[in-house]
CSV table of C-alpha atoms and ligand atoms in Angstrom, one decimal:
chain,number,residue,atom,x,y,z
P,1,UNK,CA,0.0,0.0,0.0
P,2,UNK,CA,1.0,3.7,-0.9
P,3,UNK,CA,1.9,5.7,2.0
P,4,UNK,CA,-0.8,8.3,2.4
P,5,UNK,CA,0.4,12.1,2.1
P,6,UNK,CA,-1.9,15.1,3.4
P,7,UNK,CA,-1.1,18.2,0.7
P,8,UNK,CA,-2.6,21.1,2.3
P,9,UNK,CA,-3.4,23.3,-0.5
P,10,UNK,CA,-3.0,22.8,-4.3
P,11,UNK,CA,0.8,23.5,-5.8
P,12,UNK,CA,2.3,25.7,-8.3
P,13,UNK,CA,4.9,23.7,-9.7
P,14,UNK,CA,5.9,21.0,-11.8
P,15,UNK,CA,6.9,18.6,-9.4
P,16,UNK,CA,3.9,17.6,-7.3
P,17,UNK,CA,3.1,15.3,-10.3
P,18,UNK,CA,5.5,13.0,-9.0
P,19,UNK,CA,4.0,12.8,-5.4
P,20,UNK,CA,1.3,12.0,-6.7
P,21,UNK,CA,2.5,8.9,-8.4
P,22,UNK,CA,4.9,8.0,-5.4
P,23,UNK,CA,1.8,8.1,-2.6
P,24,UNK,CA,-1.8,8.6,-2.0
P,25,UNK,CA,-2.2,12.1,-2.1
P,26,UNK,CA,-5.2,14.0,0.0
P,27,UNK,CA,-5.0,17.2,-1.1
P,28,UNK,CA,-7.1,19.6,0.1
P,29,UNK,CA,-9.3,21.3,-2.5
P,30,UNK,CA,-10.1,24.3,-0.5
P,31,UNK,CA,-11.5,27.0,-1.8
P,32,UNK,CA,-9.3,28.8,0.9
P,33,UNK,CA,-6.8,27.1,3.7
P,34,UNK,CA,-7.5,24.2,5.4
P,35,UNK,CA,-9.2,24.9,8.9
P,36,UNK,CA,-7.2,23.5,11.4
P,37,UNK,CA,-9.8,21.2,12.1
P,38,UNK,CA,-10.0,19.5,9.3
P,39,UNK,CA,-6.4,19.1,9.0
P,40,UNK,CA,-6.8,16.9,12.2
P,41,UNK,CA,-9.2,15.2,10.6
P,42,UNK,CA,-7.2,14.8,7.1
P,43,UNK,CA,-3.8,14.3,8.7
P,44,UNK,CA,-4.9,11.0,10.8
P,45,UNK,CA,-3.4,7.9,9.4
P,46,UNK,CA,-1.0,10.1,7.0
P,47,UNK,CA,3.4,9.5,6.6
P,48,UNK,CA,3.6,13.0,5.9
P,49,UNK,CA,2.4,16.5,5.8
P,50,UNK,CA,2.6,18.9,3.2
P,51,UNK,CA,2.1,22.8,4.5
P,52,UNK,CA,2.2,26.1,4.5
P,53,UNK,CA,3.1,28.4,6.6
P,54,UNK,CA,-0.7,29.5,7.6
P,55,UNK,CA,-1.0,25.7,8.7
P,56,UNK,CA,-0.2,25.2,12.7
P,57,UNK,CA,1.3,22.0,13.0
P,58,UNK,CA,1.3,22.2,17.0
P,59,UNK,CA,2.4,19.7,19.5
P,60,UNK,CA,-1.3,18.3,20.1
P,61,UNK,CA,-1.4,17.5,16.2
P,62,UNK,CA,1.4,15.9,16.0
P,63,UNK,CA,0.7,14.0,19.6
P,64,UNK,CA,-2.5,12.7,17.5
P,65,UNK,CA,-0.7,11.4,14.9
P,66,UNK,CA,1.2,8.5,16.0
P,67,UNK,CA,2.3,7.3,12.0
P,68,UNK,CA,3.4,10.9,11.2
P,69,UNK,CA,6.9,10.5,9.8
P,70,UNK,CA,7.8,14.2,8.1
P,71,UNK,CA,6.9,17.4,7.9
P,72,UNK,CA,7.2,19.4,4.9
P,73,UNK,CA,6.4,23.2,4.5
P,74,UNK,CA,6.5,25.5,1.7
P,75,UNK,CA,8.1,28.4,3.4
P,76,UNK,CA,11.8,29.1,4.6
P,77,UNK,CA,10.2,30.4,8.5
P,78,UNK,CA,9.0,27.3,10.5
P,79,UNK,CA,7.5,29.5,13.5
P,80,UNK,CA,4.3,27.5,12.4
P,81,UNK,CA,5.3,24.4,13.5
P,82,UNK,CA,6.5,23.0,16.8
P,83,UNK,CA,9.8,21.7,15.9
P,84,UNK,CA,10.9,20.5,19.6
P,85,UNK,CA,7.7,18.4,19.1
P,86,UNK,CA,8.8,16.7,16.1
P,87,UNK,CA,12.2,16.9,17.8
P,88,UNK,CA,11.6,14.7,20.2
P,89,UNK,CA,10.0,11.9,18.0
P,90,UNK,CA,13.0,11.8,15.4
P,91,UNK,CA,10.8,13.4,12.6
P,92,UNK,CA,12.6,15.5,10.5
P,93,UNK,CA,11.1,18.9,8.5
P,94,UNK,CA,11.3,20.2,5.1
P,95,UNK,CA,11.5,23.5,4.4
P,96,UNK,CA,12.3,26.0,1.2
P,97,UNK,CA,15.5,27.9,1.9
P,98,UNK,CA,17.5,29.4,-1.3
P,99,UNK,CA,15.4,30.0,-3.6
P,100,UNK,CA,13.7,32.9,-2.0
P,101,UNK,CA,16.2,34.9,-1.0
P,102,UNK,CA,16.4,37.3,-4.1
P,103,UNK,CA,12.6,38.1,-4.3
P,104,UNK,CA,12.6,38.5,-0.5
P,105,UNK,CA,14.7,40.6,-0.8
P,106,UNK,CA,13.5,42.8,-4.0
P,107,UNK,CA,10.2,42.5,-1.4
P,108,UNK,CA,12.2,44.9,1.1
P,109,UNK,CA,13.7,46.8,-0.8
P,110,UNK,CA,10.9,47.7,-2.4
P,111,UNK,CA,8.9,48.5,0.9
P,112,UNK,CA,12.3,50.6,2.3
P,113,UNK,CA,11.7,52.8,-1.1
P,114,UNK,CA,7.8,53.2,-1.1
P,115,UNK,CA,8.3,53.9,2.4
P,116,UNK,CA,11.1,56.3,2.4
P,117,UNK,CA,9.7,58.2,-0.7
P,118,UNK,CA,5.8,58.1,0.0
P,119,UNK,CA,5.0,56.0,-3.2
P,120,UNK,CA,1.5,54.6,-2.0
P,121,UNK,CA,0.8,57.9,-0.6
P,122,UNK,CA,1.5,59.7,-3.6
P,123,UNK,CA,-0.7,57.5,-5.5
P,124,UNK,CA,-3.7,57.7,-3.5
P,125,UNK,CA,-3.5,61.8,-3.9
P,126,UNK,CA,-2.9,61.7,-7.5
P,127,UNK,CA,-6.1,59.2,-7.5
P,128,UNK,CA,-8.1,61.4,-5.3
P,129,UNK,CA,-8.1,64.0,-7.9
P,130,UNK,CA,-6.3,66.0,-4.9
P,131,UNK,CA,-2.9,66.9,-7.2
P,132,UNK,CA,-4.8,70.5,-8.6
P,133,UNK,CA,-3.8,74.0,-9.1
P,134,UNK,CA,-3.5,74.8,-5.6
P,135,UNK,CA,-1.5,71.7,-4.6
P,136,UNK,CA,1.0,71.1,-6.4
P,137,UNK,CA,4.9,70.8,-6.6
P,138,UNK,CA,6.7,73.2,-4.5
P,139,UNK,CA,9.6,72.9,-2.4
P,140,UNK,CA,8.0,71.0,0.0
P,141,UNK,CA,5.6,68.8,-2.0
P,142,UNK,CA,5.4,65.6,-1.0
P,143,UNK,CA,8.8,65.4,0.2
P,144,UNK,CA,10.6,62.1,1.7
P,145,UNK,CA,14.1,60.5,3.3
P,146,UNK,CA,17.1,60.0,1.0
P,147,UNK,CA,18.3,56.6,0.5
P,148,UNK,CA,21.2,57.5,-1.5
P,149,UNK,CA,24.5,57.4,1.0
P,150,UNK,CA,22.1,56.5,4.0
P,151,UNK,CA,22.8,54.0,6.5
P,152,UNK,CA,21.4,50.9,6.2
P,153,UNK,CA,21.1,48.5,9.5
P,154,UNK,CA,20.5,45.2,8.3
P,155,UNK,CA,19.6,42.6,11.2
P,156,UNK,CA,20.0,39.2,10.7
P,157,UNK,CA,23.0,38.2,8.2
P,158,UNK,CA,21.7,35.2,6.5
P,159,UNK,CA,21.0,34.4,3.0
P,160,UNK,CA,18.6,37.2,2.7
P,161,UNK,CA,20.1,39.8,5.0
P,162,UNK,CA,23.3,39.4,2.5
P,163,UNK,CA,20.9,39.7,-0.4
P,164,UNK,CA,19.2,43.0,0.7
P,165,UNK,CA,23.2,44.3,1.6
P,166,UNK,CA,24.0,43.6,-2.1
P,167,UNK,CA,21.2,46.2,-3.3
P,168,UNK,CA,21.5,48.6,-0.8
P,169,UNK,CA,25.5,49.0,-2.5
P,170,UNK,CA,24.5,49.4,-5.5
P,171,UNK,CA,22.2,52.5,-3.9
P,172,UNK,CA,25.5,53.6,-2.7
P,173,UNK,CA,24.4,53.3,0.9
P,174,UNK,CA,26.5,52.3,4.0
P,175,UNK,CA,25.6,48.7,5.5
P,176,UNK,CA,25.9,48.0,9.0
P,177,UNK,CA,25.1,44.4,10.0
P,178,UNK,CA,24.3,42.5,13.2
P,179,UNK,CA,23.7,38.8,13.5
P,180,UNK,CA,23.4,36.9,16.7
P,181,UNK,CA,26.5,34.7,15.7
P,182,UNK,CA,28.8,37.3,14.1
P,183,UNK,CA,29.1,37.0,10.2
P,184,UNK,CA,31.7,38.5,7.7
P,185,UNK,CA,29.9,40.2,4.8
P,186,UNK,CA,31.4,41.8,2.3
P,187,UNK,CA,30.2,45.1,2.3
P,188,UNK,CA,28.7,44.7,5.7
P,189,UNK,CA,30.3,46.3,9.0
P,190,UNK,CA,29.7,44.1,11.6
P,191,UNK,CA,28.4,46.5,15.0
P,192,UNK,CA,26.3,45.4,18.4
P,193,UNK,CA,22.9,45.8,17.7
P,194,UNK,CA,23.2,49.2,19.9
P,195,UNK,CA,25.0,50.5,17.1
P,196,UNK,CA,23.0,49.5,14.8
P,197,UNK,CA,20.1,50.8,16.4
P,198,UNK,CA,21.7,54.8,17.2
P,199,UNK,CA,23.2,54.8,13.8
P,200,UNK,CA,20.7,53.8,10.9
P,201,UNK,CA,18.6,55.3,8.9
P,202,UNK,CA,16.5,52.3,7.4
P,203,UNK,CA,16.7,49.2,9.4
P,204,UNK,CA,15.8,46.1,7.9
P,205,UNK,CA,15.0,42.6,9.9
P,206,UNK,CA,16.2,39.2,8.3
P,207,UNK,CA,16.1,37.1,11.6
P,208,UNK,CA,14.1,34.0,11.8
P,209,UNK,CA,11.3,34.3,14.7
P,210,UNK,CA,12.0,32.0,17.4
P,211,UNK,CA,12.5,32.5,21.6
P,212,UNK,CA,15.2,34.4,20.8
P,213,UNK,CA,14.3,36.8,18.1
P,214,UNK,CA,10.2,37.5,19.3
P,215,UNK,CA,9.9,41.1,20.4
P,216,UNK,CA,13.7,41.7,19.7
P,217,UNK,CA,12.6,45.4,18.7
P,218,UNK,CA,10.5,46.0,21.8
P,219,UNK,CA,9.9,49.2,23.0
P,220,UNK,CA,13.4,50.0,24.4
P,221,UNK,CA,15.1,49.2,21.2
P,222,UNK,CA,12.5,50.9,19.2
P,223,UNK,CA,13.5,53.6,21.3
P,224,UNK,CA,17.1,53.4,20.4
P,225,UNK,CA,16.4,53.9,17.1
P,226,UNK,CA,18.0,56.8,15.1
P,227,UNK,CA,15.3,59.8,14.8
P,228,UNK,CA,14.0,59.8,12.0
P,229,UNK,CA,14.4,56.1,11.2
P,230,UNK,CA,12.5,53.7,8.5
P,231,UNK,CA,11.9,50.5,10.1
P,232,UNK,CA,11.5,47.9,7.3
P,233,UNK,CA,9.9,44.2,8.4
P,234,UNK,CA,9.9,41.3,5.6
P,235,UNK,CA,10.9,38.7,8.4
P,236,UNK,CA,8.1,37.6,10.9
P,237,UNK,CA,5.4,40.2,12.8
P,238,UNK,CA,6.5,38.7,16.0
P,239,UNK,CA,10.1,40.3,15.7
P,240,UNK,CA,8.6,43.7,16.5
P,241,UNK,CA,6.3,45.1,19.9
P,242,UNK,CA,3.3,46.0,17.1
P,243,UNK,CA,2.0,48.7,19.5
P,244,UNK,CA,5.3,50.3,20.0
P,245,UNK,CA,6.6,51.0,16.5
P,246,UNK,CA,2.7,52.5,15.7
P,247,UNK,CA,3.5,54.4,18.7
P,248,UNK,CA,6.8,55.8,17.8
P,249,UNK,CA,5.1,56.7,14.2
P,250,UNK,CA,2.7,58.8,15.3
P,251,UNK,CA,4.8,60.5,18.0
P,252,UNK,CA,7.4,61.1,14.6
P,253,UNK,CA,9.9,59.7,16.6
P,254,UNK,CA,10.4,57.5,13.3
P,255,UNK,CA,10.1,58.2,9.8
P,256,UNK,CA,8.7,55.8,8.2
P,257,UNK,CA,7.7,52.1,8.2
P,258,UNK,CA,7.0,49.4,5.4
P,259,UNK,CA,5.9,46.1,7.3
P,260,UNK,CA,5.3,42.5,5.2
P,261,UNK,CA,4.2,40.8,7.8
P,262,UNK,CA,2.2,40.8,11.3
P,263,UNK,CA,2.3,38.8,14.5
P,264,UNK,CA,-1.3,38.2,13.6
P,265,UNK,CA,-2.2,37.1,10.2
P,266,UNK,CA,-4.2,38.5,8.3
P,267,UNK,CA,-4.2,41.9,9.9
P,268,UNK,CA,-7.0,42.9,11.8
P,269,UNK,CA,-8.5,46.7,10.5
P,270,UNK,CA,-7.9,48.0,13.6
P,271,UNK,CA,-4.1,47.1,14.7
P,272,UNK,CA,-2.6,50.6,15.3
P,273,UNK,CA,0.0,49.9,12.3
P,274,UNK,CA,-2.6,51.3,9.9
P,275,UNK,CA,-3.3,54.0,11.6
P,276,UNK,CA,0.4,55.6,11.7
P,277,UNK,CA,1.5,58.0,9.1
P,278,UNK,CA,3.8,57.2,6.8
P,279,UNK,CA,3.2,53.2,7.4
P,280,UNK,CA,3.3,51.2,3.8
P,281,UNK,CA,1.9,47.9,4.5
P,282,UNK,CA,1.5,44.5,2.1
P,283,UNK,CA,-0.2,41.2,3.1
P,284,UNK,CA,2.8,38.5,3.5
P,285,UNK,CA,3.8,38.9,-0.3
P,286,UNK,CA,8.0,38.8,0.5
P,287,UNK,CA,8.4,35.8,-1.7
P,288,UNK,CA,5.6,36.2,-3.8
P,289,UNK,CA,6.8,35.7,-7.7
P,290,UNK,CA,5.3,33.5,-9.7
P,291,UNK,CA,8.8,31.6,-10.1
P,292,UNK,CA,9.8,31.8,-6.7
P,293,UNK,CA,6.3,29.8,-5.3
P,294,UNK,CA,7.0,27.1,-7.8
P,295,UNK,CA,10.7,26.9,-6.9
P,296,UNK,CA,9.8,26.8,-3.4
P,297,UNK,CA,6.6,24.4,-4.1
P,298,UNK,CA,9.4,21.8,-6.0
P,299,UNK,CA,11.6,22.1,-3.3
P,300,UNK,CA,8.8,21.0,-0.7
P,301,UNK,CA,8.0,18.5,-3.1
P,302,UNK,CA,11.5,17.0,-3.3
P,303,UNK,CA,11.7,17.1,0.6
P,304,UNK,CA,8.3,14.8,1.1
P,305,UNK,CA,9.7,12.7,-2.0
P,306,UNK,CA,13.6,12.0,0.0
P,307,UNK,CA,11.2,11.7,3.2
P,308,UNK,CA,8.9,9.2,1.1
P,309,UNK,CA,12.4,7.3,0.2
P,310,UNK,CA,14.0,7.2,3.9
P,311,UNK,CA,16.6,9.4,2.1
P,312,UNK,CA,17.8,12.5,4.2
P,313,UNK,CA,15.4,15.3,3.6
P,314,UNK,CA,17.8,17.8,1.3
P,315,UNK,CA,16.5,21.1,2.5
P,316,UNK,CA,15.7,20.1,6.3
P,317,UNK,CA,14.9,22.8,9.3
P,318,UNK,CA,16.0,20.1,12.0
P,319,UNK,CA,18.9,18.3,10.4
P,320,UNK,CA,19.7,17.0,14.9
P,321,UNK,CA,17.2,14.4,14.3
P,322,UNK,CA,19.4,12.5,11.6
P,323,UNK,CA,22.5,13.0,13.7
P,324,UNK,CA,21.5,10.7,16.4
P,325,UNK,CA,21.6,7.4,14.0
P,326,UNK,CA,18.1,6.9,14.3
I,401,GLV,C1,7.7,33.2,4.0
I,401,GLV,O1,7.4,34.0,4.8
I,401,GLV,C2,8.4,32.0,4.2
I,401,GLV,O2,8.7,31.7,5.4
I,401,GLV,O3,8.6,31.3,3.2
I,402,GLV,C1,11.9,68.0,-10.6
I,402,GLV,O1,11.1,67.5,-11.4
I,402,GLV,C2,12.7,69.1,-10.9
I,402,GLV,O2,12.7,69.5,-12.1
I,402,GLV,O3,13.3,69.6,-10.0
């Protein structure tokens, strides 16, 4: 018999094809996500899980599934899942590094731009028919923060950290870097996070969200920050105190703000974010290119197919549970 495989949501990609003719396949139909409940429901009796990232694969789900023997998400972050949980029964998890990094990081640079120079603003006014006689330029029409020879404080020096560093060069700005285990980048001047903090003008995150890394900007850090600043998020909400960045915004202790992501997704209308000035805002989109999802969907793929083989999932978020020979 074919080891049964819950997909969680229909794939981009060429390569779920093969899944399909190496185990039984549920895959959920939608229209939507899967509610969590019926991915109980789905999941029992299945080898392996593949997720997204707006699937919770907590401990109690994988308690209730005694024949579950990998996990693999479509997604570089795995704050979704409960990894000490599959930790601690051996079971290893996919995930989609790689081939992300350069449209994450076109993502924040993007956001650092709109943000720093009012795009989304300026489009809404030229839309609202408000750009007339009596508004129009002048010195002080509509004006921003210069990104050109600005200091960029870029936290978090992994794959896409490095990426964004390579673009803000080419803007002829000054990089600053912190990572929790000191990196050398070229290009990149390695500083405390205190630094970092006083001295930047656009800070961007690129930390994974775990223990160490949720509210890392809380409100004292936030308070560090350079006057003035553009705080740029493409990471995980969770890495930033929500409440206290809105705050600084409309105090104008900061500048600016362009913010992928939210420690609660989708946002809700009334989070505070949305109601600061100068606050550009998308809906989780860092990765979102039409070549990128089905990159990252074949990588997932390939990860439940090595998984599917008792080969060594290539891309895997908890490579510990190989290392102990079981
Ligand atoms: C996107 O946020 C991802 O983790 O892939
Ligand atoms: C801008 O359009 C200028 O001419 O200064």
């Amino acid at each position: 018999m074919k080891p049964r495989v819950l997909l969680t949501h229909q794939l981009p990609g060429e390569r779920v094809a093969l899944l399909e003719q190496r185990c039984e396949l549920l895959t959920w139909p939608g229209p939507g996500l899967l509610p969590a409940v019926q991915l109980a429901q789905l999941a029992a009796g299945c080898e392996g899980i593949l997720c997204l990232l707006t699937d919770r694969i907590d401990r109690a789900l994988v308690d209730a599934l005694p024949q579950l023997a990998f996990v693999s998400s479509m997604s570089v972050g795995v704050d979704h899942v409960d990894v000490e949980a599959l930790n601690a029964r051996g079971i290893p998890l996919g995930h989609t590094p790689g081939v992300l990094v350069e449209t994450t990081a076109d993502t924040a640079f993007a956001l650092l731009l709109a943000a720093a120079r009012r795009v989304v603003e300026a489009d809404a006014f030229v839309r609202a028919g408000k750009w007339t006689e009596d508004n129009r330029w002048s010195p002080e029409f509509f004006t921003g923060i210069d990104v050109g020879g600005a200091t960029l404080g870029i936290v978090g020096l992994g794959a896409i950290g490095q990426a964004v560093a390579r673009r803000a060069a080419g803007f002829g700005m000054r990089v600053l870097g912190w990572n929790r285990t000191p990196r050398e980048v070229p290009g990149v001047t390695p500083v405390s996070l205190d630094t970092l903090l006083g001295e930047s003008d656009f800070l961007s995150l690129h930390v994974a969200l775990c223990e160490d890394t949720r509210d890392l900007l809380d409100a004292a850090r936030i308070a560090q920050m350079k006057p003035g600043a553009v705080l740029v998020n493409t990471a995980r909400g969770g890495i930033v105190n929500e409440a206290a960045l809105a705050a600084a915004l409309v105090e104008g202790r900061l500048g600016a703000a362009g913010i992928d992501v939210f420690e609660r997704e989708p946002v809700a209308v009334d989070n505070p974010l949305l109601r600061a000035p100068n606050v550009v805002v998308a809906p989780h989109i860092g990765s979102a290119t039409r070549l990128t999802r089905a990159r990252m969907a074949d990588i997932a793929v390939d990860n439940a197919l090595a998984a599917l083989d008792g080969r060594p999932i290539p891309h895997c978020a908890n490579p510990q549970v190989y290392a102990r020979g079981g």
